Amino acid sequence: MATVPESEVLERVESGLLIGGRWRAAADGGTFQVEDPATGRTLRTVADATPADALAALDAADAAQTGWAGVPPRRRGEILRRAHDLLIARRDEFALLITLEMGKSLVESRAEVDYGAQYLRWFGEEAVRIDGSWKVSEDGSARVLVMRQPVGPCLLITPWNAPLAMPARKIGPAVAAGCTMIVKPAAQTPLTTAALASLLAEAGLPDGVLNVVPTTQAGAITELLLRDGRLRKLSFTGSTPVGRLLLSQAADTVLRTSMELGGNAPFIVCRDADIDAAVEGAMTAKLRNVGEACIAANRFYVDATVAEEFSVKLVARMATISVGPGTDPDAVLGPMIDERQRRRVADLVDETVAAGALVRAGGELPDGPGYFYPPTVLTDIPKDARITREEIFGPIAAVNTFTTEEEALQEANRTEFGLVAYLFTRDLDRALRMSERIESGMVGLNRGYVSDPSAPFGGVKQSGVGREGGNSGIAEYLEEKYVAINVSSR
Ligand code: NAD
C-alpha cells in the first residue's frame, strides 16, 4: 500500500499549464477532467490548453533555447541526477499518481517510477559525454571539425500507458542535449507529467526549458506547432495511425522526427524451449501494464509439439492473477484505461471466438464499475484473424502454432509492425539465426522484457523511426555541424 494519502497526492499536483516557469490557466479558462479508470470517478480538473497557449509555450521554449544551450553540460547532467534522486525518494507518491490515473497496480507503478528515473540518470551521465571529432581532410588542405549541438525547441508527445516513463525517456535526452521543450501529455494521464515537471523545476531546471500543455485539442495544437518554423523537432510516442499523420504534417517544415509507434510483437516458443520459462516470459510480456504496452506480446507462435503443454501452463498461471483496482494491494491486474479501449478489446475477442477460436481462460466482461477485462487465453486462432494483424493492447493471449522454423519466421514477419519479438529456445544457433531474420528493432531472447535505459529502444517498419535510450538516444536531440578549416601550405 502507498504510504502517502491519496487526497494529499492529488491536491499537491499542479492542474494548470506550465509556460515559461509559471503554472497558469488556459487562455479561454477551459478545463477537462481526469478519470480514475478503476471507478470512473473524477480525480482532478485540469487546464485545457488552446492553440494560443501552445504558441505561448513555444514562445517560452524559443526564448529559453539560447541560454539553455549555453548551460554547462555538467550542470544539465546534475539537474537530471537530482531529479532522479528526488523521484526515487518520492517513489510511492508518484506510483500512486500513476495508478490513480492509468490503472495499473502499485507494484507496477513503482517499477515504472524506477524505470523512468533510470532514464533521467542515464541521460544525466550522457550530458557530459557529447563529443565531436577532428580530422585532416583527404587532400590535407583542410581540417574537418565536427561539433554536435542541440537541435533546438522540441515538441514531445506522450501516450497514457506509461505516464512517467514515456515523458522521462524524452525529457531526459532533451535536457541533456541542451534543448528546450513543450510536452503534450495524453489527456487521460496529465497528472504524472505535471508532477514530474514540478520535480524537475525543484531539481533546478530553469524556467522556460520545459513547458507542459495538457489538452483535449491535440490535433489543432500539434498542427499549429509543427507548422511554426521555430520548432525544430518532434518526438512522438503513440499509435501508428497518429504517427503517420504527424509525419505527413512534419514534412511541410522538414522537421526532425523520432517516432515510437505501435507494435504487434510475435512471441515464438520453439520445441527446445524451457516451457516453464517461456510461460513466465509470456506472463510478463502479455500482462505487464494491463497488456497496454507497445512491447506487449501480441501473437504467440508455439511449436505444435509443445503448444498444448504451453497453453495448459499459461492458462494455469493466468488463473492465479487477481483483477481489481490498482490501489488494492492484492490486485495484480488493474483496469484498462477507458471504456473505449475495453470495448475494442472485448469486440476483438468476440469476433475471434465467433470465427472459431477457443476461449481457454477469461473472455467475459465483468460487471461493476471500472474498465476491467480479465486475463484471457485464446487458442485455435483462425489464420489471418484480425487479432493477429492488429495491436490488441489488452490482457489477451492469442496462441497460434507452427511446425517449422521457417514458418514461424514468416508468420512473425507477416506484419507492417516491427517493434519487438520474443524468442524462446535453448539452441544457440537457432537463437542467433532467428534473431537475425526477425524484422524488429528489439528481440527478447528467453526473456519477456526488453526495456532498459542502457539499450536502444525503438522499432523498424511502421513501428517507428529513431531510438530512445542507450548510446544512440541522445543523438536524436543533437545536430552535427561540420566546420571546414582552411590550412594553407607554406
Ligand atoms: P495515440 O496515438 O492515440 O495518442 C498518443 C498521443 O498522441 C496522445 O498524447 C494523444 O493525445 C496524441 N494525439 C492523438 N491524436 C493526435 C493528433 N491528431 N495530433 C497530435 N497528437 C495526437 O496513442 P495512445 O492510445 O495514447 O497510446 C497507445 C499507442 O501508443 C499504442 O499504439 C502503443 O503501441 C503506442 N506506444 C508506443 C511506444 C513505443 O515506444 N513504441 C510506447 C508506448 C506506447
XYZ file of C-alpha atoms and ligand atoms in Angstrom:
534
model
C 0.000 0.000 0.000
C 1.135 3.535 -0.650
C 2.235 5.418 2.422
C 1.128 8.828 1.173
C -2.602 9.652 1.480
C -4.339 9.797 -1.871
C -6.048 13.136 -1.238
C -2.701 14.739 -0.445
C -1.068 13.391 -3.604
C -3.933 14.611 -5.765
C -4.107 18.033 -4.131
C -0.380 18.596 -4.432
C -0.192 18.071 -8.201
C -0.455 21.187 -10.362
C -3.556 21.355 -12.545
C -2.546 24.210 -14.847
C -0.383 24.670 -17.926
C 3.326 25.220 -17.338
C 4.509 28.042 -19.572
C 7.745 29.952 -19.029
C 8.084 28.626 -15.477
C 4.593 29.669 -14.374
C 1.589 27.418 -13.835
C -1.459 29.083 -15.292
C -4.998 28.615 -16.574
C -5.832 28.060 -20.241
C -6.301 31.245 -22.302
C -10.046 30.636 -22.540
C -10.348 29.244 -18.996
C -11.239 25.796 -20.370
C -10.703 22.634 -18.339
C -11.158 18.879 -18.642
C -11.488 16.071 -16.150
C -9.080 13.278 -15.389
C -10.765 9.998 -14.530
C -9.851 7.027 -12.337
C -10.304 4.005 -14.653
C -10.899 1.720 -11.668
C -14.037 3.581 -10.612
C -14.919 6.180 -13.246
C -14.764 8.978 -10.652
C -13.103 12.313 -11.432
C -9.633 12.680 -9.914
C -8.818 16.256 -10.886
C -9.927 19.001 -13.231
C -7.061 20.183 -15.409
C -6.498 23.244 -17.626
C -7.242 22.520 -21.290
C -4.618 24.232 -23.454
C -5.797 26.132 -26.533
C -3.797 26.824 -29.702
C -2.942 30.263 -28.239
C -1.490 28.556 -25.166
C 0.556 26.231 -27.364
C 2.050 29.243 -29.147
C 2.809 30.865 -25.775
C 4.602 27.640 -24.781
C 6.619 27.754 -27.996
C 7.449 31.445 -27.343
C 8.791 30.412 -23.934
C 10.756 27.431 -25.273
C 12.198 29.527 -28.085
C 13.168 32.368 -25.734
C 14.934 29.965 -23.349
C 16.778 27.971 -26.042
C 19.963 30.025 -26.480
C 20.575 30.468 -22.761
C 19.852 26.822 -22.014
C 22.188 25.580 -24.756
C 24.938 27.589 -23.074
C 24.486 25.987 -19.647
C 27.483 23.735 -18.949
C 26.854 20.032 -19.604
C 27.788 19.118 -16.043
C 25.074 21.395 -14.701
C 22.499 19.932 -17.067
C 23.578 16.464 -16.001
C 23.362 17.324 -12.315
C 19.807 18.609 -12.687
C 18.842 15.233 -14.147
C 20.691 13.357 -11.417
C 18.929 15.412 -8.724
C 15.609 14.748 -10.424
C 16.408 11.017 -10.398
C 17.167 11.120 -6.678
C 14.004 13.093 -5.897
C 11.897 10.672 -7.919
C 13.306 7.672 -6.085
C 12.732 9.413 -2.743
C 9.096 10.016 -3.765
C 8.546 6.671 -5.456
C 5.350 5.892 -3.533
C 3.789 9.253 -4.211
C 4.468 9.065 -7.947
C 3.398 5.424 -8.080
C 0.073 6.290 -6.517
C -0.499 9.063 -9.032
C 0.286 6.704 -11.938
C -2.033 4.042 -10.558
C -4.836 6.508 -9.950
C -4.886 7.961 -13.444
C -3.682 4.991 -15.506
C -4.956 1.983 -13.561
C -2.044 -0.464 -13.231
C -1.113 -1.982 -9.869
C 1.025 -0.079 -7.393
C 3.766 -2.697 -7.757
C 3.908 -1.999 -11.478
C 3.699 1.756 -10.959
C 6.628 1.681 -8.557
C 8.594 -0.239 -11.167
C 7.675 2.455 -13.692
C 8.949 5.189 -11.359
C 12.282 3.371 -11.072
C 12.419 2.803 -14.822
C 11.610 6.454 -15.613
C 14.142 7.666 -13.043
C 16.802 5.478 -14.643
C 16.367 7.382 -17.915
C 16.972 10.677 -16.092
C 20.119 9.236 -14.509
C 21.329 7.665 -17.750
C 20.944 10.890 -19.744
C 22.410 12.913 -16.886
C 25.519 10.814 -17.446
C 25.308 11.278 -21.224
C 25.194 15.100 -20.936
C 28.927 15.301 -20.250
C 29.871 12.834 -22.997
C 28.576 14.757 -26.012
C 31.611 14.756 -28.247
C 32.687 15.803 -31.720
C 35.589 14.997 -33.976
C 38.573 16.387 -35.735
C 40.435 15.100 -38.738
C 42.623 16.045 -41.634
C 40.840 16.216 -44.977
C 41.759 13.658 -47.623
C 43.997 16.024 -49.586
C 45.481 17.610 -46.483
C 44.324 21.122 -47.374
C 41.724 21.418 -44.638
C 40.782 20.253 -41.198
C 37.352 18.734 -40.546
C 35.847 19.852 -37.246
C 32.539 18.225 -36.335
C 30.572 19.618 -33.419
C 27.280 18.347 -32.010
C 24.775 20.962 -30.948
C 21.252 20.867 -29.508
C 18.576 20.557 -32.192
C 16.511 23.352 -30.633
C 12.968 23.558 -29.256
C 11.249 20.153 -29.289
C 7.643 19.018 -29.108
C 7.345 15.834 -27.060
C 4.017 13.989 -27.365
C 3.419 11.095 -24.996
C 0.802 8.337 -24.567
C -1.177 7.383 -21.461
C 0.162 3.876 -20.909
C 3.382 4.858 -19.105
C 2.678 8.396 -17.864
C 6.047 8.794 -16.145
C 8.477 6.684 -18.161
C 7.412 7.968 -21.591
C 7.958 11.668 -20.781
C 11.142 10.837 -18.818
C 12.555 8.975 -21.840
C 12.155 12.138 -23.933
C 12.772 14.889 -21.373
C 15.998 13.207 -20.174
C 17.847 13.350 -23.500
C 16.367 16.753 -24.437
C 17.641 18.265 -21.159
C 21.000 16.510 -21.515
C 21.452 17.757 -25.075
C 20.529 21.342 -24.208
C 17.149 21.501 -25.946
C 14.084 23.318 -24.644
C 10.738 21.603 -24.984
C 6.971 21.538 -24.934
C 5.462 18.358 -23.522
C 1.965 17.367 -24.549
C 0.843 14.509 -22.308
C -2.091 12.247 -23.147
C -5.375 13.735 -21.933
C -6.083 10.586 -19.881
C -2.908 10.971 -17.777
C -1.687 14.573 -17.451
C -1.206 14.484 -13.660
C 2.003 12.442 -13.529
C 3.590 14.680 -16.184
C 2.649 17.765 -14.164
C 4.204 16.251 -11.043
C 7.351 15.354 -12.990
C 7.618 18.906 -14.341
C 7.348 20.326 -10.794
C 10.024 17.914 -9.646
C 12.380 18.933 -12.466
C 11.912 22.594 -11.530
C 12.761 21.686 -7.951
C 15.862 19.886 -9.243
C 16.988 23.165 -10.826
C 15.644 23.155 -14.382
C 15.413 26.827 -15.422
C 12.089 28.439 -16.322
C 11.002 28.017 -19.916
C 13.137 24.937 -20.637
C 10.220 22.586 -20.009
C 6.693 23.703 -20.830
C 3.642 21.483 -20.404
C 0.355 21.760 -22.297
C -2.287 19.175 -21.407
C -5.119 19.477 -23.890
C -8.154 17.862 -25.452
C -7.291 19.605 -28.739
C -4.189 17.562 -29.560
C -4.674 17.762 -33.327
C -5.182 21.523 -33.548
C -2.334 22.351 -31.192
C 0.151 19.999 -32.753
C -0.536 21.066 -36.303
C -0.010 24.693 -35.349
C 3.290 23.959 -33.615
C 4.568 21.728 -36.423
C 3.979 24.494 -38.946
C 5.832 27.101 -36.874
C 9.414 27.392 -38.072
C 10.735 27.862 -34.531
C 10.004 24.253 -33.595
C 12.959 22.050 -34.555
C 11.979 18.575 -33.529
C 9.031 16.303 -32.869
C 9.374 13.228 -30.689
C 6.169 11.215 -30.635
C 5.172 8.049 -28.806
C 1.760 6.715 -29.674
C -0.190 4.792 -32.252
C 0.952 4.215 -35.816
C -2.065 5.967 -37.436
C -1.422 9.186 -35.452
C 2.314 8.813 -36.135
C 1.662 8.640 -39.883
C -0.467 11.792 -39.717
C 2.199 13.678 -37.752
C 4.931 12.567 -40.153
C 2.943 13.990 -43.037
C 2.417 17.271 -41.171
C 6.097 17.418 -40.212
C 7.035 17.107 -43.886
C 5.949 20.692 -44.559
C 8.690 22.120 -42.373
C 11.089 19.164 -42.932
C 11.144 18.693 -39.173
C 13.404 16.203 -37.419
C 11.253 13.426 -36.027
C 11.574 10.483 -33.666
C 8.639 8.091 -33.797
C 7.950 5.374 -31.251
C 4.822 3.778 -32.651
C 2.645 0.718 -32.280
C 3.745 -2.902 -32.106
C 2.434 -6.369 -32.929
C 5.050 -8.478 -31.172
C 5.374 -12.155 -32.047
C 6.240 -14.426 -29.118
C 7.847 -17.564 -30.533
C 8.269 -20.710 -28.444
C 10.431 -23.356 -30.124
C 10.221 -27.066 -29.365
C 13.548 -26.973 -27.500
C 12.484 -24.084 -25.227
C 12.276 -24.274 -21.460
C 8.460 -24.230 -21.401
C 8.159 -23.038 -17.811
C 10.490 -20.127 -18.538
C 8.504 -19.380 -21.696
C 5.268 -19.285 -19.702
C 6.802 -16.892 -17.165
C 8.119 -14.757 -20.028
C 4.661 -14.815 -21.580
C 3.058 -13.640 -18.349
C 5.389 -10.636 -18.268
C 5.219 -9.872 -21.968
C 1.441 -10.205 -22.015
C 0.155 -8.837 -18.717
C 2.658 -6.111 -17.899
C 0.902 -2.748 -17.932
C -2.503 -4.490 -18.213
C -1.425 -5.639 -21.661
C -1.435 -1.980 -22.719
C 2.190 -1.817 -23.799
C 3.662 -1.241 -27.232
C 6.021 -4.144 -26.498
C 3.254 -6.478 -25.282
C 3.333 -9.950 -26.826
C 0.540 -9.808 -29.381
C 0.784 -13.088 -31.291
C 2.008 -16.282 -29.704
C 3.545 -18.806 -32.117
C 4.249 -22.080 -30.358
C 5.782 -25.191 -31.934
C 2.881 -27.617 -32.415
C 4.692 -30.352 -30.461
C 4.704 -28.257 -27.262
C 1.702 -25.987 -27.883
C -0.745 -27.855 -25.663
C 1.716 -28.027 -22.763
C 2.405 -24.300 -23.145
C -1.304 -23.394 -23.342
C -2.267 -25.506 -20.312
C 0.505 -23.979 -18.218
C -0.303 -20.461 -19.419
C -3.982 -20.898 -18.543
C -2.995 -22.172 -15.076
C -0.760 -19.147 -14.470
C -3.410 -16.737 -15.757
C -5.858 -18.247 -13.254
C -3.599 -17.035 -10.395
C -3.940 -13.390 -11.487
C -6.320 -11.342 -9.377
C -8.099 -8.472 -11.076
C -9.002 -5.293 -9.196
C -8.245 -1.606 -8.641
C -4.522 -0.937 -8.877
C -4.584 0.597 -5.402
C -5.739 -2.747 -3.940
C -2.555 -4.474 -2.700
C -3.942 -7.890 -3.722
C -4.716 -6.888 -7.289
C -2.200 -7.877 -9.952
C -4.165 -6.725 -12.984
C -5.772 -3.285 -12.868
C -8.444 -1.830 -15.173
C -7.974 -0.842 -18.799
C -7.628 2.880 -19.467
C -11.210 3.613 -20.542
C -14.431 2.126 -21.807
C -13.447 2.699 -25.441
C -10.315 0.543 -25.101
C -12.158 -2.110 -23.140
C -14.962 -2.271 -25.706
C -12.407 -2.532 -28.523
C -10.674 -5.460 -26.812
C -13.968 -7.199 -25.992
C -15.123 -6.862 -29.614
C -11.805 -8.269 -30.854
C -12.170 -11.317 -28.592
C -15.822 -11.850 -29.551
C -15.010 -11.608 -33.253
C -12.141 -14.117 -32.936
C -14.291 -16.555 -30.999
C -17.145 -16.201 -33.495
C -14.636 -17.147 -36.212
C -13.768 -20.390 -34.417
C -11.159 -19.668 -31.715
C -11.429 -21.444 -28.357
C -11.606 -19.488 -25.090
C -9.312 -21.279 -22.617
C -9.440 -18.568 -19.921
C -11.274 -15.296 -19.366
C -13.115 -13.734 -22.276
C -16.091 -12.356 -20.318
C -16.746 -8.730 -19.427
C -17.152 -8.392 -15.660
C -19.946 -6.290 -14.102
C -19.479 -3.314 -11.879
C -17.680 -0.003 -12.068
C -14.299 0.420 -13.701
C -12.971 -0.785 -17.044
C -11.768 -4.254 -16.084
C -11.090 -7.083 -18.517
C -9.909 -10.499 -17.313
C -6.695 -12.254 -18.369
C -7.747 -14.214 -21.422
C -6.228 -17.085 -23.404
C -7.490 -17.991 -26.880
C -6.255 -20.947 -28.932
C -7.073 -22.300 -32.393
C -6.907 -18.809 -33.845
C -8.175 -18.709 -37.449
C -5.446 -17.764 -39.916
C -5.447 -14.046 -40.717
C -7.831 -13.240 -37.860
C -7.866 -9.511 -37.078
C -6.411 -10.292 -33.637
C -3.138 -11.348 -35.284
C -2.977 -8.274 -37.502
C -3.855 -5.528 -35.017
C -2.277 -4.385 -31.807
C -4.527 -5.896 -29.089
C -3.469 -3.548 -26.254
C -5.169 -5.661 -23.599
C -4.604 -8.816 -21.484
C -5.454 -11.279 -24.267
C -3.066 -14.067 -25.325
C -3.824 -15.431 -28.793
C -1.949 -18.723 -29.193
C -1.136 -19.949 -32.703
C 1.024 -22.931 -33.668
C 3.766 -23.600 -36.221
C 5.608 -26.651 -37.463
C 8.874 -25.366 -38.945
C 11.309 -22.600 -38.044
C 10.796 -21.075 -41.481
C 7.038 -20.946 -40.960
C 7.498 -19.283 -37.556
C 9.725 -16.616 -39.098
C 7.369 -15.974 -41.974
C 4.394 -15.628 -39.658
C 6.337 -13.419 -37.229
C 7.371 -11.088 -40.042
C 3.946 -11.000 -41.745
C 3.021 -7.596 -40.301
C 3.685 -3.949 -41.052
C 4.894 -3.560 -37.454
C 8.423 -4.301 -36.207
C 8.953 -3.132 -32.651
C 9.931 -6.226 -30.655
C 9.862 -10.005 -30.938
C 10.241 -12.602 -28.191
C 12.010 -15.868 -28.856
C 12.334 -18.847 -26.533
C 14.819 -21.546 -27.497
C 17.780 -23.267 -25.850
C 19.576 -23.799 -29.153
C 22.182 -21.065 -29.594
C 22.428 -21.469 -33.371
C 18.679 -21.212 -33.725
C 18.542 -18.241 -31.367
C 21.058 -16.245 -33.379
C 19.750 -17.364 -36.768
C 16.197 -16.375 -35.911
C 17.186 -13.144 -34.119
C 18.953 -12.058 -37.296
C 15.966 -12.756 -39.511
C 13.207 -11.367 -37.327
C 12.155 -7.941 -38.590
C 12.044 -5.906 -35.396
C 14.047 -3.256 -33.605
C 14.368 -5.408 -30.480
C 14.400 -9.119 -29.628
C 13.750 -10.590 -26.192
C 15.734 -13.843 -26.167
C 14.469 -16.203 -23.453
C 13.150 -13.076 -21.781
C 9.723 -11.406 -21.702
C 11.051 -7.927 -21.067
C 13.406 -5.734 -23.087
C 13.050 -2.231 -21.616
C 16.404 -0.971 -20.370
C 17.723 2.621 -20.268
C 21.138 1.454 -21.471
C 19.664 -0.153 -24.597
C 18.390 1.448 -27.822
C 14.584 1.193 -27.668
C 12.701 1.508 -30.928
C 11.213 -0.176 -33.939
C 11.590 -0.841 -37.650
C 8.929 -0.869 -40.389
C 5.818 1.024 -39.231
C 6.763 0.772 -35.554
C 8.856 3.861 -35.810
C 11.921 5.861 -36.626
C 14.791 6.510 -34.219
C 15.800 5.130 -30.838
C 15.292 6.165 -27.234
C 17.872 5.314 -24.583
C 21.223 3.607 -24.988
C 24.168 5.277 -26.639
C 22.069 6.478 -29.552
C 19.255 8.095 -27.519
C 20.887 11.492 -27.105
C 21.796 11.710 -30.803
C 18.092 12.201 -31.574
C 18.382 15.632 -29.887
C 21.687 16.713 -31.448
C 22.602 18.109 -34.838
C 26.048 17.640 -36.330
C 27.718 20.752 -37.661
C 30.869 20.460 -39.725
C 33.335 23.328 -39.965
C 35.796 23.150 -42.844
C 39.013 24.849 -41.732
C 41.407 26.072 -44.304
C 45.061 25.264 -43.655
C 47.370 26.896 -46.138
C 50.501 25.064 -47.103
C 53.682 27.063 -46.603
P -2.481 7.764 -29.570
O -1.710 7.747 -30.837
O -3.950 7.818 -29.657
O -2.054 9.017 -28.682
C -0.713 9.274 -28.350
C -0.559 10.738 -28.092
O -0.837 11.440 -29.285
C -1.503 11.300 -27.032
O -0.835 12.311 -26.314
C -2.622 11.897 -27.857
O -3.290 12.943 -27.214
C -1.838 12.420 -29.044
N -2.617 12.589 -30.254
C -3.704 11.902 -30.655
N -4.120 12.379 -31.857
C -3.277 13.374 -32.196
C -3.169 14.258 -33.306
N -4.038 14.229 -34.326
N -2.164 15.150 -33.310
C -1.288 15.195 -32.304
N -1.328 14.409 -31.223
C -2.314 13.495 -31.168
O -1.965 6.522 -28.734
P -2.400 6.104 -27.265
O -3.704 5.400 -27.374
O -2.286 7.237 -26.323
O -1.224 5.098 -26.905
C -1.208 3.810 -27.342
C -0.320 3.656 -28.551
O 0.996 4.105 -28.256
C -0.164 2.211 -28.947
O -0.237 2.077 -30.339
C 1.222 1.860 -28.453
O 1.836 0.804 -29.128
C 1.950 3.141 -28.645
N 3.138 3.195 -27.788
C 4.351 3.042 -28.386
C 5.508 3.045 -27.608
C 6.852 2.866 -28.257
O 7.842 3.165 -27.612
N 6.947 2.410 -29.479
C 5.417 3.197 -26.229
C 4.155 3.349 -25.650
C 3.019 3.351 -26.457
